[in-house]
Amino acid sequence: MKQSILLKGPKFQITLKRLSQQLIENHGDFSNAVIIGIQPRGTYLAQRLVNEIQEMTGIEVPLGTLDITFYRDDFRLKGATPLLANRTVIDFIVEEKDVIFVDDVLWTGRTIRSAMDAIQAFGRARNIELMVLVDRRFSRQIPIQPDYIGIQVDSIDSQKVIVSWTEIDEEDSIVLITEKK
């Protein structure tokens, strides 16, 4: 197995700051915008972005987390093991708001399609944007493209992109893993 470090340390932090700055440029005071982290790992990026925006501007951006487990088109195909759902926490109305979905890796697009289905239970968003830390751009099965990208990775389906977060993995990093044959 070969591992290639794509992003780590100061460059990881600079990427988060850049993404936060892009949101500030596009949404100003966030009076009509909310950030929703997609469970499970998009929530770490979403929390970091909200913290960074508050540090830069003093603005508290509404933050939610969205579980898409039972909206997935493949949840019945996961085998005999029962699925464990995460928690959805959205304590605000998304009706006529700009919803910014946040996830760690965009690969096939199926997670985002599921998130679009799931968010409808909380109202009709005026606009939905997508921010991802890693865009695996040549692997789409559904025509979904991000509005904000940390890094783009050209990878094949047999490779894996692993995002590690200090909060649970003890370091911030993005690694590309290739199985040797």
Coordinates of C-alpha atoms in Angstrom, one line a residue:
M1 CA 0.0 0.0 0.0
K2 CA 1.4 3.4 -1.0
Q3 CA 0.4 6.6 0.8
S4 CA 0.9 10.0 -0.6
I5 CA 0.4 13.0 1.7
L6 CA -1.7 15.6 -0.3
L7 CA -2.1 18.2 2.5
K8 CA -0.8 18.5 6.0
G9 CA 0.2 21.0 8.7
P10 CA 0.3 24.7 7.8
K11 CA -1.0 24.2 4.2
F12 CA -4.0 22.4 5.7
Q13 CA -4.7 25.4 7.9
I14 CA -4.1 27.9 5.1
T15 CA -6.7 25.9 3.0
L16 CA -9.3 26.2 5.7
K17 CA -8.7 30.0 6.1
R18 CA -9.0 30.4 2.3
L19 CA -12.3 28.5 2.2
S20 CA -13.6 30.6 5.1
Q21 CA -12.6 33.8 3.4
Q22 CA -14.4 32.7 0.2
L23 CA -17.6 32.2 2.2
I24 CA -17.2 35.7 3.8
E25 CA -16.7 37.3 0.4
N26 CA -19.8 35.6 -1.0
H27 CA -22.1 35.8 2.0
G28 CA -21.1 39.0 3.8
D29 CA -22.8 39.1 7.2
F30 CA -24.4 35.7 6.7
S31 CA -27.8 37.1 7.6
N32 CA -29.4 34.9 4.9
A33 CA -27.0 31.9 5.0
V34 CA -26.5 28.8 7.1
I35 CA -23.8 26.2 7.1
I36 CA -24.7 22.5 7.3
G37 CA -22.1 19.8 7.8
I38 CA -22.9 16.4 6.3
Q39 CA -22.5 13.6 8.8
P40 CA -20.2 12.1 9.7
R41 CA -17.0 13.8 8.6
G42 CA -18.3 17.0 7.0
T43 CA -19.2 18.2 10.4
Y44 CA -15.6 18.7 11.4
L45 CA -14.9 20.9 8.4
A46 CA -18.2 22.8 9.0
Q47 CA -17.3 23.5 12.7
R48 CA -13.9 24.7 11.7
L49 CA -15.3 27.0 9.1
V50 CA -17.8 28.5 11.5
N51 CA -15.0 29.0 14.1
E52 CA -12.8 30.6 11.5
I53 CA -15.5 33.0 10.3
Q54 CA -16.3 34.0 13.8
E55 CA -12.6 34.7 14.5
M56 CA -12.2 36.7 11.3
T57 CA -15.5 38.7 11.5
G58 CA -17.1 38.2 14.9
I59 CA -20.2 36.8 13.1
E60 CA -21.9 33.7 14.5
V61 CA -23.0 31.7 11.5
P62 CA -25.9 29.3 12.1
L63 CA -24.5 25.7 12.0
G64 CA -26.3 22.5 11.6
T65 CA -25.4 18.8 11.0
L66 CA -27.3 16.6 8.6
D67 CA -27.5 12.8 8.7
I68 CA -28.3 11.4 5.2
T69 CA -28.2 7.7 6.1
F70 CA -31.8 6.8 5.2
Y71 CA -31.8 9.1 2.2
R72 CA -29.0 7.2 0.5
D73 CA -29.9 5.1 -2.6
D74 CA -27.7 2.3 -1.4
F75 CA -28.5 2.0 2.3
R76 CA -30.4 -1.3 1.8
L77 CA -27.3 -2.7 0.0
K78 CA -25.0 -2.4 3.0
G79 CA -25.4 -6.0 4.0
A80 CA -27.0 -7.7 7.0
T81 CA -25.4 -5.3 9.5
P82 CA -27.9 -2.7 10.7
L83 CA -27.0 0.8 9.8
L84 CA -26.2 3.2 12.6
A85 CA -27.5 6.7 11.9
N86 CA -25.8 9.8 13.0
R87 CA -27.7 12.8 14.5
T88 CA -29.3 15.6 12.5
V89 CA -29.2 18.9 14.4
I90 CA -30.8 21.8 12.6
D91 CA -32.4 24.2 15.0
F92 CA -33.2 26.9 12.5
I93 CA -35.4 27.2 9.4
V94 CA -33.8 26.9 6.0
E95 CA -36.8 28.3 4.2
E96 CA -35.5 31.0 1.7
K97 CA -32.0 30.7 3.1
D98 CA -28.7 30.1 1.3
V99 CA -27.7 26.6 2.5
I100 CA -24.0 25.8 2.3
F101 CA -23.5 22.1 2.5
V102 CA -20.0 21.1 3.8
D103 CA -18.4 17.7 3.3
D104 CA -14.9 16.4 3.5
V105 CA -14.6 14.5 0.1
L106 CA -16.8 14.7 -3.0
W107 CA -16.5 11.5 -4.9
T108 CA -19.5 10.1 -6.8
G109 CA -22.0 12.8 -5.8
R110 CA -24.4 10.4 -4.2
T111 CA -24.0 11.8 -0.7
I112 CA -24.8 15.3 -1.9
R113 CA -27.8 14.1 -3.8
S114 CA -29.0 12.5 -0.6
A115 CA -28.4 15.6 1.4
M116 CA -30.5 17.6 -1.0
D117 CA -33.3 15.2 -0.5
A118 CA -32.9 15.2 3.3
I119 CA -32.8 19.0 3.7
Q120 CA -36.3 19.4 2.2
A121 CA -37.7 18.3 5.6
F122 CA -36.5 21.6 7.0
G123 CA -37.9 23.9 4.4
R124 CA -37.2 25.0 0.8
A125 CA -33.8 26.6 0.6
R126 CA -33.4 29.6 -1.7
N127 CA -30.1 28.4 -2.9
I128 CA -27.8 25.4 -2.1
E129 CA -24.1 25.6 -2.4
L130 CA -21.5 23.0 -1.9
M131 CA -18.1 23.2 -0.2
V132 CA -15.7 20.3 -0.1
L133 CA -12.2 19.9 1.2
V134 CA -11.3 17.4 -1.5
D135 CA -12.8 17.1 -4.9
R136 CA -12.2 13.8 -6.6
R137 CA -13.3 15.3 -9.9
F138 CA -13.2 12.4 -12.3
S139 CA -15.3 10.0 -10.3
R140 CA -18.8 11.5 -10.5
Q141 CA -21.8 9.2 -11.0
I142 CA -24.2 12.1 -10.6
P143 CA -23.6 15.6 -12.2
I144 CA -22.8 17.5 -9.0
Q145 CA -20.0 20.1 -8.8
P146 CA -18.7 22.0 -5.8
D147 CA -18.8 25.7 -5.5
Y148 CA -15.9 25.8 -3.1
I149 CA -12.9 23.4 -3.2
G150 CA -10.0 23.0 -0.9
I151 CA -8.0 20.8 -3.3
Q152 CA -8.7 18.8 -6.4
V153 CA -7.4 15.2 -6.7
D154 CA -7.3 13.2 -9.9
S155 CA -7.6 9.6 -8.7
I156 CA -9.0 6.3 -9.9
D157 CA -11.8 4.4 -8.2
S158 CA -9.4 1.9 -6.6
Q159 CA -7.6 4.7 -4.7
K160 CA -8.9 6.1 -1.4
V161 CA -8.7 9.7 -0.1
I162 CA -8.5 9.8 3.7
V163 CA -9.1 13.1 5.5
S164 CA -7.9 13.1 9.1
W165 CA -9.1 15.6 11.7
T166 CA -7.3 16.6 14.9
E167 CA -10.5 16.2 16.8
I168 CA -10.7 12.5 16.3
D169 CA -7.6 11.4 14.4
E170 CA -5.0 13.4 16.3
E171 CA -3.8 15.3 13.2
D172 CA -5.1 17.3 10.2
S173 CA -4.1 15.7 6.9
I174 CA -5.3 14.4 3.6
V175 CA -3.7 11.2 2.3
L176 CA -4.1 9.4 -1.0
I177 CA -3.9 5.6 -0.6
T178 CA -3.0 3.3 -3.5
E179 CA -3.2 -0.5 -3.1
K180 CA -0.1 -2.1 -4.6
K181 CA -0.7 -5.1 -6.9

